[in-house]
Coordinates of N, CA and C in Angstrom, one line a residue:
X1071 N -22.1 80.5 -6.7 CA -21.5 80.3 -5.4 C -21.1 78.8 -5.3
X1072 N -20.0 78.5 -4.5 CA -19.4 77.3 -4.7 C -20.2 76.5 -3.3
X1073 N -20.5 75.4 -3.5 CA -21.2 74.7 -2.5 C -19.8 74.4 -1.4
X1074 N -19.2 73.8 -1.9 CA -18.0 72.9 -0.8 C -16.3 74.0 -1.4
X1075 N -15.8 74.2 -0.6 CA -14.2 74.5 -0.6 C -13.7 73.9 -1.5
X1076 N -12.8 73.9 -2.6 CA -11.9 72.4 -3.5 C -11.2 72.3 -2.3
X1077 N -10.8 73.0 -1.1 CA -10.0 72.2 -0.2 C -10.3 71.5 0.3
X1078 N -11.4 71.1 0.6 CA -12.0 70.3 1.2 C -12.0 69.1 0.6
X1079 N -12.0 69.0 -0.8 CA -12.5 68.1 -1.6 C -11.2 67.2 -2.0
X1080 N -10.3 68.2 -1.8 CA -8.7 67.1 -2.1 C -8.4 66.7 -1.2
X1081 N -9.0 67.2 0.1 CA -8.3 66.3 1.5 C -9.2 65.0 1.4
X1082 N -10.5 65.2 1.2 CA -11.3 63.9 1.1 C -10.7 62.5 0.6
X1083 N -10.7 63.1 -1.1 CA -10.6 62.0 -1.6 C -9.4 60.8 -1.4
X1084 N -8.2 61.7 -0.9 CA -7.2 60.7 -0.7 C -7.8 60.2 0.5
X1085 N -8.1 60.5 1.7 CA -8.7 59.9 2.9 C -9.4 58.8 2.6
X1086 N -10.5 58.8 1.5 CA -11.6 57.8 1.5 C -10.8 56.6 0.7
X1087 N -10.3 56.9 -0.5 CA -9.3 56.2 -1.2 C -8.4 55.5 -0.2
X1088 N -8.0 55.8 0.7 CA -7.0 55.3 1.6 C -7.7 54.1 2.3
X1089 N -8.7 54.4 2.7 CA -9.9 54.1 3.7 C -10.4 52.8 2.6
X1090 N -10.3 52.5 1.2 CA -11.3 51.6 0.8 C -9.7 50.7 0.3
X1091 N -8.9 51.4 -0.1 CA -7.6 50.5 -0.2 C -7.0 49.4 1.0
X1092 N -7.6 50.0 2.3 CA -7.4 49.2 3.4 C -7.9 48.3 3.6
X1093 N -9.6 48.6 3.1 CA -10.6 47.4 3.3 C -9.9 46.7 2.0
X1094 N -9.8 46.8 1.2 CA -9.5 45.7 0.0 C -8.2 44.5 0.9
X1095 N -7.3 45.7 0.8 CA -6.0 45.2 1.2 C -5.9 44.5 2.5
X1096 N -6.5 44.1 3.3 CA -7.3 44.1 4.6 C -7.9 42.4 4.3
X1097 N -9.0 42.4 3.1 CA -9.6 40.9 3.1 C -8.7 40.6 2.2
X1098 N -8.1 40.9 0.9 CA -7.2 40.2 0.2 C -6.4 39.8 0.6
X1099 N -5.7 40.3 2.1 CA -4.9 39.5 2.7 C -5.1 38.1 3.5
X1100 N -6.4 38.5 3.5 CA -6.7 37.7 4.7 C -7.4 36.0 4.1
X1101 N -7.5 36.9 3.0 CA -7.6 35.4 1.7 C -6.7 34.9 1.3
X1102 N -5.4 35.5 1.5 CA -3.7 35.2 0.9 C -3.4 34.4 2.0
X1103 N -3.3 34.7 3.6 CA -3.1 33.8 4.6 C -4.2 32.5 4.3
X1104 N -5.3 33.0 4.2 CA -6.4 31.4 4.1 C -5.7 30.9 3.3
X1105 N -5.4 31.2 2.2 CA -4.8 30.0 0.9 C -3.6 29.8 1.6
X1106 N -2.6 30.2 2.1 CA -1.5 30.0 2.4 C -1.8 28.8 3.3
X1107 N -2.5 28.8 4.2 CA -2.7 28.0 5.3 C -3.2 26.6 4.4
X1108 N -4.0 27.0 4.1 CA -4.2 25.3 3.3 C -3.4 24.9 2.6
X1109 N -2.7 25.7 2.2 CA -1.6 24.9 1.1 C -0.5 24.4 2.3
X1110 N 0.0 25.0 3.5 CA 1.2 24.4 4.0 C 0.1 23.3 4.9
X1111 N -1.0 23.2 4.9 CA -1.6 22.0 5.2 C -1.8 20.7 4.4
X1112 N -2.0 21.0 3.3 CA -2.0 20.1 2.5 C -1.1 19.5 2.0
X1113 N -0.2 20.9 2.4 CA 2.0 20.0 2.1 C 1.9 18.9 3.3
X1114 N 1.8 19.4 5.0 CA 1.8 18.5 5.9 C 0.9 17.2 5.6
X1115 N -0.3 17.1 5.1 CA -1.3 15.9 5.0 C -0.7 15.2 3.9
X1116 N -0.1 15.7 3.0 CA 1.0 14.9 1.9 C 2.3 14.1 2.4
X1117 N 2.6 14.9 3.3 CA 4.1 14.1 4.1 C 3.3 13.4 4.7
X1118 N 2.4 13.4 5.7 CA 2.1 12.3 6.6 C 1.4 10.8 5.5
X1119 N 1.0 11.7 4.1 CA 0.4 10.1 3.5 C 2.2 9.6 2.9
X1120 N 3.1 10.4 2.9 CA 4.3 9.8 2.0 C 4.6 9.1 3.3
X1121 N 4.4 9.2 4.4 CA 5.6 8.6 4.7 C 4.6 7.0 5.7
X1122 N 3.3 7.0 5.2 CA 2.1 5.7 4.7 C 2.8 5.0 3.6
X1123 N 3.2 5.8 2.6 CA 3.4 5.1 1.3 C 4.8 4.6 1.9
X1124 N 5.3 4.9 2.1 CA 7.0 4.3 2.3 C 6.8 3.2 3.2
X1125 N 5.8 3.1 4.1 CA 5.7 2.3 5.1 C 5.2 1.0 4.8
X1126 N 4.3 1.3 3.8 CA 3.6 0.1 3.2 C 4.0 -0.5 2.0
X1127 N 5.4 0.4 1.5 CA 6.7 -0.4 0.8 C 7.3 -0.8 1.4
X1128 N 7.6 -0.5 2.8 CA 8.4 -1.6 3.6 C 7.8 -2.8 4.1
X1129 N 6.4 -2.9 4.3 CA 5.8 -3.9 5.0 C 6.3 -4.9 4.1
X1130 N 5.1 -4.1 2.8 CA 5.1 -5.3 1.9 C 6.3 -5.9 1.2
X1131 N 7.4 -5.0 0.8 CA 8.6 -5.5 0.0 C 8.9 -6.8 1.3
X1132 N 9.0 -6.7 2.5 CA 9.4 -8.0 3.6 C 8.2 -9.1 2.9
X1133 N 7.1 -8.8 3.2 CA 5.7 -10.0 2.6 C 5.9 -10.2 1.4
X1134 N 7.3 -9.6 0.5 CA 7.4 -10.6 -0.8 C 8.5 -11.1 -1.0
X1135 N 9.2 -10.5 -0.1 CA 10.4 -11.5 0.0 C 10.4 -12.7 0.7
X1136 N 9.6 -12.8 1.6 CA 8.9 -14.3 2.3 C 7.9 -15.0 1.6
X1137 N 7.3 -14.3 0.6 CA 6.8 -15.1 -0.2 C 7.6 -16.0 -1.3
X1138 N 8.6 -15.0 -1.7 CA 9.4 -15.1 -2.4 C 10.0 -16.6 -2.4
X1139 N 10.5 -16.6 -1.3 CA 11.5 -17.8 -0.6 C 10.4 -18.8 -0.3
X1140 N 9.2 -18.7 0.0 CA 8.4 -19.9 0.0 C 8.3 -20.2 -0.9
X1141 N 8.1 -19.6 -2.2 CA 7.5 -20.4 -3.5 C 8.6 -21.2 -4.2
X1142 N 9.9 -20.4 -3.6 CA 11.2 -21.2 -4.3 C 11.4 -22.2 -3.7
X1143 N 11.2 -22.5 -2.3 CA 11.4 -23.9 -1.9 C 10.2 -24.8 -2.4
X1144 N 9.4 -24.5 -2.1 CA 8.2 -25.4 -2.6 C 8.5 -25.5 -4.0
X1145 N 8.9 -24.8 -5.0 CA 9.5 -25.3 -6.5 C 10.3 -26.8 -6.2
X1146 N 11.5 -26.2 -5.2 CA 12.5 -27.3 -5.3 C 11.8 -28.5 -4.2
X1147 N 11.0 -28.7 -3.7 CA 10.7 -29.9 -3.3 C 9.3 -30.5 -3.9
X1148 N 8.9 -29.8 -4.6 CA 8.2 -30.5 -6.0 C 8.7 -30.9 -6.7
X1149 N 10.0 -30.6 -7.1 CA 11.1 -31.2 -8.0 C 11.5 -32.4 -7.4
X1150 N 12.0 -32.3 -6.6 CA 12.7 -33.7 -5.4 C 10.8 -34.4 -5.3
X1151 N 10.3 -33.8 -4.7 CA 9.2 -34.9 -4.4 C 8.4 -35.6 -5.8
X1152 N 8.7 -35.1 -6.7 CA 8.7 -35.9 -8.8 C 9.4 -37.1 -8.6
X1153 N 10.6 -36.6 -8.1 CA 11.8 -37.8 -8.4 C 12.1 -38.5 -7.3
X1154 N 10.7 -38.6 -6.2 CA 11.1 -39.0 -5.0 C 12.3 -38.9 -4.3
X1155 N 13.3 -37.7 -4.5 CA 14.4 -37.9 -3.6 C 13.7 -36.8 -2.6
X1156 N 12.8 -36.9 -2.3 CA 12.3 -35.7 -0.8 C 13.5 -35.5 0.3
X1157 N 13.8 -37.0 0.4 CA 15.1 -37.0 1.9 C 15.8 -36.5 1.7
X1158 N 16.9 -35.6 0.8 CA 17.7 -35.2 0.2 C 17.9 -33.7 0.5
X1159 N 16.3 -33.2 0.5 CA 16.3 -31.7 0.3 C 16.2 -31.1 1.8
X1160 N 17.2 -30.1 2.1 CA 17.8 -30.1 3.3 C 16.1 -29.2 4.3
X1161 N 15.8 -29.4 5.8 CA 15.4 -29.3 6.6 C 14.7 -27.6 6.4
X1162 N 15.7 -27.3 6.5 CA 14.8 -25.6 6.7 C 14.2 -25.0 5.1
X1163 N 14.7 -25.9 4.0 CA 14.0 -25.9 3.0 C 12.1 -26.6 3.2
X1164 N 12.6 -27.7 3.6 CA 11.1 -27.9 3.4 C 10.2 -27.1 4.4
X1165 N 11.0 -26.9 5.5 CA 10.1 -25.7 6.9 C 9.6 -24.9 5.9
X1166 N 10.2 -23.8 5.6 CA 9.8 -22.6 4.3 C 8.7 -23.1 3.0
X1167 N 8.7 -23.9 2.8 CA 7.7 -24.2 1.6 C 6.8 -25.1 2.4
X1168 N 6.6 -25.6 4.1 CA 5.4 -25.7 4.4 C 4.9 -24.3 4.8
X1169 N 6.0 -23.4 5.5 CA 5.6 -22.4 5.7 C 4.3 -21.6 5.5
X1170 N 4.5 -21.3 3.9 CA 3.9 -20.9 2.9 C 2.4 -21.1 3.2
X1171 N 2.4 -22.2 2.9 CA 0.9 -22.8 3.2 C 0.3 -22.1 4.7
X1172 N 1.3 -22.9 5.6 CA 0.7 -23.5 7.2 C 0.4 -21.8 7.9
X1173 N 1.1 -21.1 7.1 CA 1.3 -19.4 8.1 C 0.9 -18.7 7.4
X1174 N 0.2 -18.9 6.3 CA 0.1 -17.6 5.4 C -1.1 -16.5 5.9
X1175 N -1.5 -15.7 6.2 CA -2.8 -15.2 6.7 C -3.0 -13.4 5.8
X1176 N -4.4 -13.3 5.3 CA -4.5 -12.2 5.2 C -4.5 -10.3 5.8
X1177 N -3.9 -9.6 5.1 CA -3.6 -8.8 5.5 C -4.4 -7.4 4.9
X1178 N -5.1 -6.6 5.8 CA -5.4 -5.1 5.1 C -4.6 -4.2 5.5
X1179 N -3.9 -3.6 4.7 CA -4.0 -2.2 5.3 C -3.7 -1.3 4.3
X1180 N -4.1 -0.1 4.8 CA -4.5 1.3 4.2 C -4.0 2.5 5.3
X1181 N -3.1 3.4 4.2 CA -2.5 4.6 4.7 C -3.1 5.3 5.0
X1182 N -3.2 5.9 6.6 CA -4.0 6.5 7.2 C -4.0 8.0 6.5
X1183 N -3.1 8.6 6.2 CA -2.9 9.9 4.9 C -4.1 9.7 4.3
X1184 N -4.2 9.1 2.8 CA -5.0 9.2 2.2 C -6.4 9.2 3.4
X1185 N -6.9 8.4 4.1 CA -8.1 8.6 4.5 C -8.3 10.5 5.2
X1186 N -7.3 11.3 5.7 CA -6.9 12.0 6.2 C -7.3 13.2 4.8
X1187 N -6.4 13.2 4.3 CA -6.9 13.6 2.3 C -7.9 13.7 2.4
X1188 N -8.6 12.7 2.2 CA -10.3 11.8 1.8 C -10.9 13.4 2.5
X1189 N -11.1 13.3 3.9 CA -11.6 13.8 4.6 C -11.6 15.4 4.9
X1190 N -10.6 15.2 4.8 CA -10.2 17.2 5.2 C -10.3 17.9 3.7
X1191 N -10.1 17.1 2.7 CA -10.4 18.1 1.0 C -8.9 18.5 0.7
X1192 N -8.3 18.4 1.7 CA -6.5 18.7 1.3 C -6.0 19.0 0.0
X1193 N -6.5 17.9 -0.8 CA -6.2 18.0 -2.0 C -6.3 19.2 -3.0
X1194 N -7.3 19.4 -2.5 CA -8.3 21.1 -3.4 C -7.2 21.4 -3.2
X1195 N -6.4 21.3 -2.3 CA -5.5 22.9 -2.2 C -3.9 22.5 -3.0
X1196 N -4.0 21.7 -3.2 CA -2.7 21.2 -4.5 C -3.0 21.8 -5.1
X1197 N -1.8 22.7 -5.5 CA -2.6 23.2 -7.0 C -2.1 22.5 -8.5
X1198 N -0.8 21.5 -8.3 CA 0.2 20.7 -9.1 C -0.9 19.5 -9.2
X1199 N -1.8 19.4 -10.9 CA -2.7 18.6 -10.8 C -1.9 17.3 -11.1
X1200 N -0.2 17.4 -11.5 CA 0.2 15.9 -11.2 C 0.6 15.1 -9.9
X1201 N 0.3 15.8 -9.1 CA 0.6 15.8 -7.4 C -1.0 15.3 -7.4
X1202 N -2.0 16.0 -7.4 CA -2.9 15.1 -6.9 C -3.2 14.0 -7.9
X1203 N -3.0 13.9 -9.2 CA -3.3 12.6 -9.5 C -2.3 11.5 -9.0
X1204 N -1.2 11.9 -8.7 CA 0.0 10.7 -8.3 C -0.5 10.3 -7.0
X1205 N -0.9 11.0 -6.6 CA -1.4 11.1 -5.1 C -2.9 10.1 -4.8
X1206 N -3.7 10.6 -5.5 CA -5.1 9.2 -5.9 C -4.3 8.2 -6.5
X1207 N -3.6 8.1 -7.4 CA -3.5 6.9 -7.9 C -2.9 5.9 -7.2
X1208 N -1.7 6.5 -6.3 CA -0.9 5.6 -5.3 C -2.1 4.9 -4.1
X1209 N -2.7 5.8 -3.7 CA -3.8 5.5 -2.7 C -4.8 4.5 -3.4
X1210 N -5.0 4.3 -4.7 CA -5.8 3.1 -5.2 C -5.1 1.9 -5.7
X1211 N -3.8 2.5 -6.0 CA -2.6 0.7 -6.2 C -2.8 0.2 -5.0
X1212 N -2.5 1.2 -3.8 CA -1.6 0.4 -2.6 C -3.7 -0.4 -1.8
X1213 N -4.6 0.3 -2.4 CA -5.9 -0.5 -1.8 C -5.9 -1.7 -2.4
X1214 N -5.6 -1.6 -4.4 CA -5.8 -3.2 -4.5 C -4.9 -3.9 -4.6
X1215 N -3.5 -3.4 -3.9 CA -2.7 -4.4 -3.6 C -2.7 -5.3 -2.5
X1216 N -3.4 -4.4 -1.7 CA -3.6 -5.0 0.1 C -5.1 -6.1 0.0
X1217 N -5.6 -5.8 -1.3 CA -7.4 -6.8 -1.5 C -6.7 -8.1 -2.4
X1218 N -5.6 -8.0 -3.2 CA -5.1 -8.9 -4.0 C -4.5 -9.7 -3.0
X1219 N -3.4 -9.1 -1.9 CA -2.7 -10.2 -1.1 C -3.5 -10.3 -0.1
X1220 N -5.0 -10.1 -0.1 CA -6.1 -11.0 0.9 C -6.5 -12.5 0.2
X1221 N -6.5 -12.3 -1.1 CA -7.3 -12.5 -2.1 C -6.2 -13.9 -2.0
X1222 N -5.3 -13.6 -2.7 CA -4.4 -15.2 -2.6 C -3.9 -15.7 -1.5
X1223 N -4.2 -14.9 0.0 CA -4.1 -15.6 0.8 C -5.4 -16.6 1.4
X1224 N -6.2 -16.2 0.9 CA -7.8 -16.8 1.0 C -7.5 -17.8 -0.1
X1225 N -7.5 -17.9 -0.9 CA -6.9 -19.1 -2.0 C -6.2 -20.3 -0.8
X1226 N -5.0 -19.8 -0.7 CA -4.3 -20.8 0.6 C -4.7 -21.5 1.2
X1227 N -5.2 -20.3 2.0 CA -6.3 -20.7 3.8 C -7.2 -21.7 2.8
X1228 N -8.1 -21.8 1.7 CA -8.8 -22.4 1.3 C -8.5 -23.6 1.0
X1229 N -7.3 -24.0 0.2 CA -6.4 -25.3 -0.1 C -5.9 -26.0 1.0
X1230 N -5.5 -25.3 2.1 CA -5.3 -26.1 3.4 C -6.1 -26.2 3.8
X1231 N -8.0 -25.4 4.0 CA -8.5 -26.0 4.5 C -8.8 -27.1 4.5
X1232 N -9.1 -27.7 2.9 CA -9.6 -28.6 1.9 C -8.6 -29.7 2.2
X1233 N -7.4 -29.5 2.5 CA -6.5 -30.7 2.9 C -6.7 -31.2 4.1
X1234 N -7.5 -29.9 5.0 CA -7.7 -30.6 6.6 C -8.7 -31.3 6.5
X1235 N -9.6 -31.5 5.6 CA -11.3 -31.9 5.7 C -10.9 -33.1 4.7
X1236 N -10.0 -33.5 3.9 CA -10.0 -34.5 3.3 C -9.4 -36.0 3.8
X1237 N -9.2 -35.2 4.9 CA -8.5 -36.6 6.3 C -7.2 -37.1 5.5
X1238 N -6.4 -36.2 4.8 CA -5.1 -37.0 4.0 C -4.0 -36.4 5.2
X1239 N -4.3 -35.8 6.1 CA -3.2 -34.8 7.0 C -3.2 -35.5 8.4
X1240 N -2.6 -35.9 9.0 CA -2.5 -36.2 10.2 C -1.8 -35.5 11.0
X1241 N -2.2 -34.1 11.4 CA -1.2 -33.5 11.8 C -0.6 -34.0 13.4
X1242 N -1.0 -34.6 13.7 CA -0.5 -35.7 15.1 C 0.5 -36.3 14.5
X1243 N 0.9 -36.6 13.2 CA 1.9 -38.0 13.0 C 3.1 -37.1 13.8
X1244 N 4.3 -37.9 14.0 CA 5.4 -37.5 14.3 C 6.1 -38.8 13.7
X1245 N 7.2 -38.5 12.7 CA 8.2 -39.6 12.2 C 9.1 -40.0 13.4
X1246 N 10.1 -40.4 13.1 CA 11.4 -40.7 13.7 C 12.4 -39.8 13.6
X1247 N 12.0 -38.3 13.3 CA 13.2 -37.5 13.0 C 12.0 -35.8 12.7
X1248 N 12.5 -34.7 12.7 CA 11.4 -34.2 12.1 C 11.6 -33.7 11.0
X1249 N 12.5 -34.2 10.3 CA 12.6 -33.8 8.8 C 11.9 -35.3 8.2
X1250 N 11.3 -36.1 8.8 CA 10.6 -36.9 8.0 C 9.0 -36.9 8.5
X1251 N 8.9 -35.8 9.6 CA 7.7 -35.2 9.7 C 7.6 -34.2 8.9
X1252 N 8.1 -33.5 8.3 CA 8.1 -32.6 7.3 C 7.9 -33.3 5.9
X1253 N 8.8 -33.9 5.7 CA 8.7 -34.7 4.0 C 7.2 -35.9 4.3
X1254 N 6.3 -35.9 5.2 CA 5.1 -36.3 5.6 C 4.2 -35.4 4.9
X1255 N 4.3 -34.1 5.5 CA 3.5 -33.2 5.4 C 3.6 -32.8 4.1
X1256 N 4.7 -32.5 4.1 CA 4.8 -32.1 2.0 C 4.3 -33.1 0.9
X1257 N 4.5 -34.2 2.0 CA 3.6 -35.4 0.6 C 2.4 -35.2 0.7
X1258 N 1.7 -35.3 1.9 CA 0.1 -35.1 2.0 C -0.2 -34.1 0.6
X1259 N 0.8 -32.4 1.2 CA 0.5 -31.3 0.3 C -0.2 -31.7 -1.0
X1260 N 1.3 -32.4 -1.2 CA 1.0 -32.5 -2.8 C 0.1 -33.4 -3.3
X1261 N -0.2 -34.1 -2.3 CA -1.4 -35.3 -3.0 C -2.6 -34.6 -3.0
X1262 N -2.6 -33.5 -2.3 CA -4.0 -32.9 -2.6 C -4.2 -31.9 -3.6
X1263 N -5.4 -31.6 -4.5 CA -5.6 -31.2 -5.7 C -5.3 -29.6 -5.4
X1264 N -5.9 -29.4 -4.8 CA -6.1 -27.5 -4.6 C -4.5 -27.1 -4.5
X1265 N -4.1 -27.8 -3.3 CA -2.3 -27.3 -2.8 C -1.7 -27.5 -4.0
X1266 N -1.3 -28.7 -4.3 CA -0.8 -28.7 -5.5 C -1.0 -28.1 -6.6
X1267 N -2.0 -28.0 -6.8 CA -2.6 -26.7 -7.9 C -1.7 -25.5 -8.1
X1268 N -1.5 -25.1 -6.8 CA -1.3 -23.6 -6.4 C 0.3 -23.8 -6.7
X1269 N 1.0 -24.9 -6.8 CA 2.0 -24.7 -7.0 C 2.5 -25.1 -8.2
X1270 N 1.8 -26.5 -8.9 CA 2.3 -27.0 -9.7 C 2.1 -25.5 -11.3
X1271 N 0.8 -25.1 -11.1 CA 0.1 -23.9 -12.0 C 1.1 -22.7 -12.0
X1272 N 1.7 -22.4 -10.9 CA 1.9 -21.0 -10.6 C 1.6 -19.7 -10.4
X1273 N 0.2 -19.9 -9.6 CA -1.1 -19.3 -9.5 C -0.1 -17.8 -8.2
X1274 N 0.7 -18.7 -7.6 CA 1.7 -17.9 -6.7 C 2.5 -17.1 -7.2
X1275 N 3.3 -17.6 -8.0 CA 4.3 -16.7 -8.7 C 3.8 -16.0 -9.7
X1276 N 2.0 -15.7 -9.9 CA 1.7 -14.6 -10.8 C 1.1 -13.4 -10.2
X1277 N 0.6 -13.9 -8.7 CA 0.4 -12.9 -7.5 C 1.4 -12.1 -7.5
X1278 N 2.2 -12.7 -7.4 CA 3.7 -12.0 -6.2 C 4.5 -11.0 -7.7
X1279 N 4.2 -11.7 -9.0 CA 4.7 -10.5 -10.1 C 4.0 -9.4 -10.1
X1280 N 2.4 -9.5 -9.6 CA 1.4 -8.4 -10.0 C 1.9 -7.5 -9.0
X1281 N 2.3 -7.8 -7.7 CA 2.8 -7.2 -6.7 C 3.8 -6.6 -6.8
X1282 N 4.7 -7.3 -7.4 CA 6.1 -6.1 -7.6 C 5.5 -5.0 -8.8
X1283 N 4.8 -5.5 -10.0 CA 4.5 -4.1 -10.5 C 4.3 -3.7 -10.0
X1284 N 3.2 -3.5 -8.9 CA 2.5 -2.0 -8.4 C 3.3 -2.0 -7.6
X1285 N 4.3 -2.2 -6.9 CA 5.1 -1.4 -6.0 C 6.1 -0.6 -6.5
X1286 N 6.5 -1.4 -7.9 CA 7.3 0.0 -8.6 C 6.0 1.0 -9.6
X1287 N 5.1 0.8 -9.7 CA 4.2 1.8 -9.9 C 4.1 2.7 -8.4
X1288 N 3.7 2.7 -7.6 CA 4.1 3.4 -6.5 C 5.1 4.3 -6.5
X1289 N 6.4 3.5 -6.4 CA 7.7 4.8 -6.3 C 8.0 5.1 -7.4
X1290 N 7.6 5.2 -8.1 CA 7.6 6.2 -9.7 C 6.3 7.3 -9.2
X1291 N 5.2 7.1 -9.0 CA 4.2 7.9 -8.9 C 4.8 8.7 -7.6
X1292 N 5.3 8.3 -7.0 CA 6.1 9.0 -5.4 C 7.4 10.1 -5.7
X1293 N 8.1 9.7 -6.8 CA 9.5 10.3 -7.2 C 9.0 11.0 -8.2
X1294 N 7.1 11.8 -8.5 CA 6.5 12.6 -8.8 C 6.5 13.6 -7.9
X1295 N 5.5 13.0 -6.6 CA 5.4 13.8 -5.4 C 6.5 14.8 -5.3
X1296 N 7.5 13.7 -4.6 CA 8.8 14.6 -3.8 C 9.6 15.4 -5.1
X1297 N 9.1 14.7 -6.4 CA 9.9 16.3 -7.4 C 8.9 17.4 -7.7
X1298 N 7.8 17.3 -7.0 CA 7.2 18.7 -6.5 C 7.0 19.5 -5.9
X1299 N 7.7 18.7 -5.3 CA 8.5 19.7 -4.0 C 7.9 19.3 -2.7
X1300 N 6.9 17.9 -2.5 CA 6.0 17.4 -1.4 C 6.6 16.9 -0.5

């Protein structure tokens, strides 16, 4: 005697089969949205650090082109102040190469992205492992680029302090003109060991090259990114 109908038995099994294809199809979807979601998150937490990185190629490309122009006047009035023609070298030249010195102050900063990264795990969800290494590596140039231009700005601050405590500066004088209060101030500079140091050595002009590398290390490791489609 037959225990169950076979009709019974064919209507089952497609029913249950249906029934466990749903549950599959059901969480594997719902793991296909999860991944999906971190990945168009991790796309957005990538745009928000590119457009950190872009920002802190604009800061800085300005902080090296002012550097830039400081170090070149201070060349040319070390040159004139050799051959004592100081009076010669025009006004807003020497402004800029006191500049240098008198305004320089240090600077941090760090792309809020990467800390954002750091934090949320974003990354995990890259799955282009040259996207996340371009991606750390930019985020550790642009940190010891921002510790390097503290670094030789503290050098500075240091050499001018050293010229204020050596009593060679009178910053009270006033000449008869103020381009001979300036060629004042530039002589003190250079009579002091540290200032002069910094320029006569070119302790400046090997800052500011280390700095242009890593900023073209940057938009190379960036023109990675955005050819991944970030």
């Amino acid at each position: 005697m037959k225990l169950f109908k076979s009709e019974g038995w064919k209507s089952f099994w497609p029913n249950f089969l249906a029934v466990i294809l749903g549950i599959v199809i059901t969480f594997g979807g719902e793991r296909l949205i999860t991944n999906y979601q971190k990945r168009q998150d991790a796309r957005e937490i990538v745009g928000v650090f590119k457009t950190d990185v872009e920002r802190h190629l604009k800061i800085s490309e300005g902080l090296l082109d002012s550097y830039t122009a400081g170090i070149s006047a201070l060349r040319k009035c070390a040159v004139a102040h050799g051959r004592k023609r100081l009076a010669e070298i025009p006004e807003d030249t020497l402004r800029c190469a006191l500049g240098l010195f008198f305004s320089v102050r240090g600077d941090i900063y760090s792309p809020v992205g990467m800390k954002v990264l750091e934090v949320s795990g974003a990354l995990g969800a890259v799955h282009e492992p040259e996207v996340v290494e371009s991606v750390t590596k930019i985020g550790n140039v642009i940190t010891t680029f921002w510790r390097q231009q503290d670094k030789m700005a503290t050098n500075i601050v240091g050499a001018k302090q050293h010229l204020y405590e050596s009593g060679r500066l009178d910053w009270s004088y006033r000449g008869t003109s103020l381009h001979e209060t300036l060629e004042y101030r530039f002589r003190c500079l250079m009579g002091d060991t540290l200032c002069a140091g910094l320029v006569t050595r070119g302790s400046i002009p090997a800052y500011l090259m280390m700095f242009r590398d890593m900023n073209d290390t940057i938009c190379a490791e960036l023109d990675i990114v955005r050819n991944a489609g970030y």
